Amino acid sequence: MKRLSILALAAAFCLALNLPAAHAADKKLMMATTTSTQDSGLLEYLQPSFKAETGIDLKWVAVGTGKALEIAKNCDADVLLVHAPAAEMEFVKAGHGVDRRQIMYNDFVLVGPAQDPAQVKGKTTAEALKAIAGHKSPFVSRGDQSGTHKAELKLWKASSLSPDKEPWYVSAGQGMMATLNMAAEKKGYALTDRGTWIKFANKQGDKNPLAIVVEGDKALFNQYSVITVNPAQCPKVKKDLALVFEDWWVKPETQKRIAAYKLEGKQLFFPNAGK
């Protein structure tokens, strides 16, 4: 009778959390995400609220979006938080992911030496890239198939340029912070998400050798989404916990928290769930 009572209590507890009994004692969720969500400090800011409200212990690996998608394809993650819409849609279409939902956005900015040797300030993104190429100024690319790298390649293509074999074009093959540090060292230009830029600029303070030279162009829009890894391809995926995860991100309360997250008084991300 005592054992039945314990089982009944466990079942009631699971029902209250909207979770099946199988995961009552294993509420751990693995996420593959982009470096910008970590470097900006957003995940550390939101994780305590997520744990308190859902009881789920969220773990993550922060890599480029391309690598995050590969991790998911290999069934080494339950959910994704990424920012490369075209690659995400291809991922879902191929059957690797389900239930893709938009949750927030920010934008990319083009940064470069404060002296702006290629004279790109005030230009459109396409005009700026052509000016950088014409001046042969150093340009440091992430070169890691991340969401930012994919966006950068798309911008070069839209500008009718293919700089990858040019000596002034440097492929870092690293995360956004490392790429910005390299751009600063080489007195070069780089494309970055605004959230990571604000974090980088805050660390540099008055000694920051880089500055935003192009911003506000509609081509620089940067959408973030969450995706559940398809349990039909990866049977060990915790789909029930992943659903709680996705529902939590689109909740009005979470969307307000995203909007409230600021660094040096600047908002880093803008909620747009359901838009």
CSV table of C-alpha atoms in Angstrom, one decimal:
chain,number,residue,atom,x,y,z
A,1,MET,CA,0.0,0.0,0.0
A,2,LYS,CA,2.8,2.4,0.8
A,3,ARG,CA,4.5,1.7,-2.5
A,4,LEU,CA,1.2,2.4,-4.3
A,5,SER,CA,0.8,5.6,-2.4
A,6,ILE,CA,4.3,6.8,-3.4
A,7,LEU,CA,3.6,5.9,-7.1
A,8,ALA,CA,0.3,7.8,-6.9
A,9,LEU,CA,2.0,10.8,-5.5
A,10,ALA,CA,4.7,10.7,-8.2
A,11,ALA,CA,2.1,10.4,-10.9
A,12,ALA,CA,0.2,13.4,-9.4
A,13,PHE,CA,3.5,15.4,-9.3
A,14,CYS,CA,4.1,14.6,-13.0
A,15,LEU,CA,0.6,15.6,-14.0
A,16,ALA,CA,1.0,18.9,-12.2
A,17,LEU,CA,4.1,19.6,-14.2
A,18,ASN,CA,2.5,18.3,-17.4
A,19,LEU,CA,5.3,15.7,-17.7
A,20,PRO,CA,5.1,11.9,-18.1
A,21,ALA,CA,6.3,9.8,-15.2
A,22,ALA,CA,9.3,8.5,-17.2
A,23,HIS,CA,11.0,11.9,-16.9
A,24,ALA,CA,10.0,12.8,-13.3
A,25,ALA,CA,13.5,12.0,-12.1
A,26,ASP,CA,15.4,12.9,-15.3
A,27,LYS,CA,14.4,16.5,-16.0
A,28,LYS,CA,17.6,17.4,-17.8
A,29,LEU,CA,17.4,19.0,-21.3
A,30,MET,CA,20.4,19.4,-23.7
A,31,MET,CA,20.4,22.4,-26.0
A,32,ALA,CA,22.7,23.2,-28.8
A,33,THR,CA,22.8,27.0,-29.4
A,34,THR,CA,24.7,29.8,-31.0
A,35,THR,CA,27.6,31.6,-29.3
A,36,SER,CA,25.8,34.9,-29.3
A,37,THR,CA,23.1,33.7,-26.8
A,38,GLN,CA,25.9,32.8,-24.4
A,39,ASP,CA,28.4,35.6,-25.1
A,40,SER,CA,25.7,38.2,-24.7
A,41,GLY,CA,24.8,36.8,-21.2
A,42,LEU,CA,21.2,36.1,-22.2
A,43,LEU,CA,21.2,32.4,-21.3
A,44,GLU,CA,22.7,32.9,-17.8
A,45,TYR,CA,20.1,35.6,-17.2
A,46,LEU,CA,17.2,33.4,-18.2
A,47,GLN,CA,18.3,30.0,-16.9
A,48,PRO,CA,17.3,30.6,-13.2
A,49,SER,CA,13.8,31.6,-14.2
A,50,PHE,CA,13.5,28.6,-16.5
A,51,LYS,CA,14.6,26.2,-13.8
A,52,ALA,CA,12.3,27.8,-11.2
A,53,GLU,CA,9.2,27.7,-13.4
A,54,THR,CA,9.7,24.3,-15.0
A,55,GLY,CA,12.0,22.3,-12.8
A,56,ILE,CA,14.0,21.4,-15.9
A,57,ASP,CA,17.8,21.5,-15.6
A,58,LEU,CA,18.9,23.1,-18.9
A,59,LYS,CA,22.4,22.4,-20.2
A,60,TRP,CA,23.8,23.7,-23.4
A,61,VAL,CA,26.8,23.8,-25.8
A,62,ALA,CA,27.4,27.1,-27.5
A,63,VAL,CA,28.8,26.8,-31.0
A,64,GLY,CA,28.1,28.2,-34.4
A,65,THR,CA,24.6,27.5,-35.8
A,66,GLY,CA,26.0,25.2,-38.5
A,67,LYS,CA,27.7,23.1,-35.8
A,68,ALA,CA,24.6,23.2,-33.6
A,69,LEU,CA,22.5,21.8,-36.4
A,70,GLU,CA,25.1,19.0,-36.9
A,71,ILE,CA,25.0,18.2,-33.2
A,72,ALA,CA,21.3,17.9,-33.4
A,73,LYS,CA,21.5,15.7,-36.6
A,74,ASN,CA,23.8,13.4,-34.6
A,75,CYS,CA,21.1,13.2,-31.8
A,76,ASP,CA,23.4,14.8,-29.3
A,77,ALA,CA,20.9,17.5,-28.3
A,78,ASP,CA,17.2,17.7,-27.5
A,79,VAL,CA,16.5,21.3,-28.7
A,80,LEU,CA,18.1,24.1,-30.6
A,81,LEU,CA,18.2,27.9,-30.2
A,82,VAL,CA,19.7,29.2,-33.4
A,83,HIS,CA,19.7,32.1,-35.9
A,84,ALA,CA,20.0,31.0,-39.5
A,85,PRO,CA,16.5,30.8,-40.9
A,86,ALA,CA,17.3,29.3,-44.3
A,87,ALA,CA,19.5,26.6,-42.7
A,88,GLU,CA,16.8,26.0,-40.0
A,89,MET,CA,14.0,25.5,-42.6
A,90,GLU,CA,16.2,23.1,-44.5
A,91,PHE,CA,16.9,21.2,-41.3
A,92,VAL,CA,13.2,20.9,-40.5
A,93,LYS,CA,12.3,20.0,-44.2
A,94,ALA,CA,14.8,17.2,-44.1
A,95,GLY,CA,13.1,15.7,-41.1
A,96,HIS,CA,15.7,16.5,-38.5
A,97,GLY,CA,13.6,19.0,-36.5
A,98,VAL,CA,10.0,19.7,-35.6
A,99,ASP,CA,8.0,22.6,-34.2
A,100,ARG,CA,10.3,25.6,-35.2
A,101,ARG,CA,9.1,28.7,-33.5
A,102,GLN,CA,10.4,32.3,-33.7
A,103,ILE,CA,11.1,33.8,-30.3
A,104,MET,CA,13.2,37.0,-30.7
A,105,TYR,CA,15.5,39.1,-33.0
A,106,ASN,CA,18.2,41.6,-32.9
A,107,ASP,CA,20.4,42.8,-35.8
A,108,PHE,CA,23.8,42.5,-37.2
A,109,VAL,CA,26.2,45.4,-37.3
A,110,LEU,CA,29.3,46.0,-39.4
A,111,VAL,CA,32.2,47.1,-37.2
A,112,GLY,CA,35.6,48.4,-38.1
A,113,PRO,CA,38.5,50.6,-37.0
A,114,ALA,CA,37.3,53.9,-35.5
A,115,GLN,CA,39.3,55.7,-38.2
A,116,ASP,CA,37.3,53.8,-40.9
A,117,PRO,CA,40.0,53.5,-43.5
A,118,ALA,CA,37.6,52.2,-46.2
A,119,GLN,CA,35.2,55.1,-45.6
A,120,VAL,CA,32.1,53.0,-45.2
A,121,LYS,CA,30.3,54.8,-42.4
A,122,GLY,CA,26.8,55.8,-43.5
A,123,LYS,CA,26.7,53.5,-46.5
A,124,THR,CA,24.4,50.6,-47.1
A,125,THR,CA,25.8,47.2,-46.3
A,126,ALA,CA,26.3,46.3,-50.0
A,127,GLU,CA,28.1,49.7,-50.6
A,128,ALA,CA,30.2,49.2,-47.5
A,129,LEU,CA,31.4,45.7,-48.5
A,130,LYS,CA,32.3,46.9,-52.0
A,131,ALA,CA,34.3,49.8,-50.4
A,132,ILE,CA,36.1,47.4,-48.1
A,133,ALA,CA,37.0,45.1,-51.1
A,134,GLY,CA,38.1,48.1,-53.2
A,135,HIS,CA,40.3,49.5,-50.4
A,136,LYS,CA,41.6,45.9,-49.6
A,137,SER,CA,41.0,46.6,-45.9
A,138,PRO,CA,41.3,43.5,-43.6
A,139,PHE,CA,38.0,41.8,-43.1
A,140,VAL,CA,37.8,39.1,-40.4
A,141,SER,CA,35.1,36.5,-41.0
A,142,ARG,CA,34.0,33.9,-38.4
A,143,GLY,CA,34.5,31.3,-41.1
A,144,ASP,CA,32.7,28.6,-39.0
A,145,GLN,CA,29.3,28.2,-40.7
A,146,SER,CA,27.6,29.9,-37.8
A,147,GLY,CA,24.5,32.0,-38.3
A,148,THR,CA,26.6,35.1,-38.4
A,149,HIS,CA,29.0,33.5,-41.0
A,150,LYS,CA,26.0,32.4,-43.1
A,151,ALA,CA,24.5,35.9,-43.0
A,152,GLU,CA,27.9,37.4,-43.9
A,153,LEU,CA,28.3,35.1,-47.0
A,154,LYS,CA,24.7,36.0,-48.1
A,155,LEU,CA,25.6,39.7,-47.8
A,156,TRP,CA,28.8,39.3,-49.9
A,157,LYS,CA,26.8,37.4,-52.5
A,158,ALA,CA,24.1,40.1,-52.6
A,159,SER,CA,27.0,42.6,-53.2
A,160,SER,CA,28.2,40.5,-56.2
A,161,LEU,CA,31.5,39.8,-54.4
A,162,SER,CA,33.4,36.6,-53.5
A,163,PRO,CA,36.3,37.6,-51.3
A,164,ASP,CA,37.2,34.2,-49.8
A,165,LYS,CA,40.4,33.9,-51.7
A,166,GLU,CA,41.6,37.5,-51.3
A,167,PRO,CA,44.6,38.0,-49.0
A,168,TRP,CA,42.8,40.8,-47.1
A,169,TYR,CA,39.9,38.4,-46.2
A,170,VAL,CA,40.7,36.4,-43.0
A,171,SER,CA,38.8,33.4,-41.9
A,172,ALA,CA,39.0,33.1,-38.1
A,173,GLY,CA,37.2,29.8,-37.7
A,174,GLN,CA,36.2,30.8,-34.2
A,175,GLY,CA,33.4,32.3,-32.1
A,176,MET,CA,32.2,35.9,-32.3
A,177,MET,CA,34.2,37.2,-29.4
A,178,ALA,CA,37.4,35.7,-30.7
A,179,THR,CA,36.6,37.1,-34.2
A,180,LEU,CA,36.1,40.6,-32.8
A,181,ASN,CA,39.4,40.4,-30.9
A,182,MET,CA,41.1,39.4,-34.1
A,183,ALA,CA,39.5,42.2,-36.1
A,184,ALA,CA,40.7,44.7,-33.4
A,185,GLU,CA,44.3,43.3,-33.6
A,186,LYS,CA,44.3,43.5,-37.4
A,187,LYS,CA,42.5,46.9,-37.5
A,188,GLY,CA,40.0,45.2,-39.7
A,189,TYR,CA,36.2,45.1,-40.3
A,190,ALA,CA,33.8,42.3,-39.2
A,191,LEU,CA,30.2,41.4,-39.1
A,192,THR,CA,28.7,40.7,-35.6
A,193,ASP,CA,25.4,40.4,-33.9
A,194,ARG,CA,24.6,43.4,-31.9
A,195,GLY,CA,24.2,41.5,-28.6
A,196,THR,CA,27.8,40.2,-28.7
A,197,TRP,CA,29.0,43.6,-29.9
A,198,ILE,CA,27.6,45.4,-26.9
A,199,LYS,CA,29.2,42.8,-24.6
A,200,PHE,CA,32.5,43.2,-26.4
A,201,ALA,CA,32.4,47.0,-26.4
A,202,ASN,CA,31.5,47.0,-22.7
A,203,LYS,CA,34.6,44.9,-21.9
A,204,GLN,CA,36.9,47.1,-24.0
A,205,GLY,CA,35.6,50.4,-22.5
A,206,ASP,CA,37.3,53.6,-23.7
A,207,LYS,CA,40.1,51.5,-25.2
A,208,ASN,CA,37.9,49.9,-27.8
A,209,PRO,CA,39.7,50.2,-31.2
A,210,LEU,CA,36.5,49.2,-33.1
A,211,ALA,CA,33.3,51.1,-33.8
A,212,ILE,CA,30.0,50.4,-35.5
A,213,VAL,CA,30.3,51.7,-39.1
A,214,VAL,CA,27.1,50.3,-40.7
A,215,GLU,CA,23.8,49.6,-38.9
A,216,GLY,CA,20.0,49.8,-39.4
A,217,ASP,CA,20.0,48.2,-42.9
A,218,LYS,CA,17.1,45.8,-43.3
A,219,ALA,CA,19.6,43.3,-44.7
A,220,LEU,CA,21.0,43.1,-41.2
A,221,PHE,CA,17.9,41.7,-39.5
A,222,ASN,CA,18.8,38.7,-37.3
A,223,GLN,CA,16.0,36.3,-36.3
A,224,TYR,CA,16.3,33.6,-33.5
A,225,SER,CA,14.2,30.5,-33.3
A,226,VAL,CA,13.8,27.4,-31.2
A,227,ILE,CA,13.5,23.9,-32.7
A,228,THR,CA,12.9,20.5,-31.2
A,229,VAL,CA,15.0,17.7,-32.5
A,230,ASN,CA,12.8,15.1,-34.3
A,231,PRO,CA,12.2,12.1,-32.0
A,232,ALA,CA,11.4,10.0,-35.1
A,233,GLN,CA,15.0,10.3,-36.1
A,234,CYS,CA,16.5,10.5,-32.6
A,235,PRO,CA,14.4,8.3,-30.3
A,236,LYS,CA,16.2,9.4,-27.1
A,237,VAL,CA,15.1,13.0,-27.5
A,238,LYS,CA,13.1,14.2,-24.6
A,239,LYS,CA,10.2,15.6,-26.6
A,240,ASP,CA,8.0,16.2,-23.6
A,241,LEU,CA,10.6,18.4,-21.9
A,242,ALA,CA,11.4,20.1,-25.3
A,243,LEU,CA,7.7,21.1,-25.6
A,244,VAL,CA,7.8,22.7,-22.2
A,245,PHE,CA,11.0,24.5,-23.2
A,246,GLU,CA,9.5,25.8,-26.4
A,247,ASP,CA,6.3,26.8,-24.7
A,248,TRP,CA,8.3,28.7,-22.0
A,249,TRP,CA,10.2,30.8,-24.6
A,250,VAL,CA,7.0,32.1,-26.2
A,251,LYS,CA,5.1,32.8,-22.9
A,252,PRO,CA,4.3,36.5,-22.5
A,253,GLU,CA,6.3,36.5,-19.2
A,254,THR,CA,9.4,35.2,-20.9
A,255,GLN,CA,9.0,37.5,-23.8
A,256,LYS,CA,9.0,40.4,-21.3
A,257,ARG,CA,12.1,39.1,-19.7
A,258,ILE,CA,13.9,39.0,-23.0
A,259,ALA,CA,12.9,42.6,-23.7
A,260,ALA,CA,14.0,43.6,-20.2
A,261,TYR,CA,17.6,42.2,-20.6
A,262,LYS,CA,19.9,45.1,-21.0
A,263,LEU,CA,23.6,45.8,-20.9
A,264,GLU,CA,24.9,49.3,-20.2
A,265,GLY,CA,21.2,50.4,-20.6
A,266,LYS,CA,21.0,48.9,-24.1
A,267,GLN,CA,18.4,46.3,-25.1
A,268,LEU,CA,20.1,43.3,-26.7
A,269,PHE,CA,17.2,41.2,-28.0
A,270,PHE,CA,13.6,42.0,-29.1
A,271,PRO,CA,10.8,39.4,-28.5
A,272,ASN,CA,8.7,38.5,-31.5
A,273,ALA,CA,7.1,35.1,-30.7
A,274,GLY,CA,4.0,34.6,-32.8
A,275,LYS,CA,4.9,37.3,-35.3
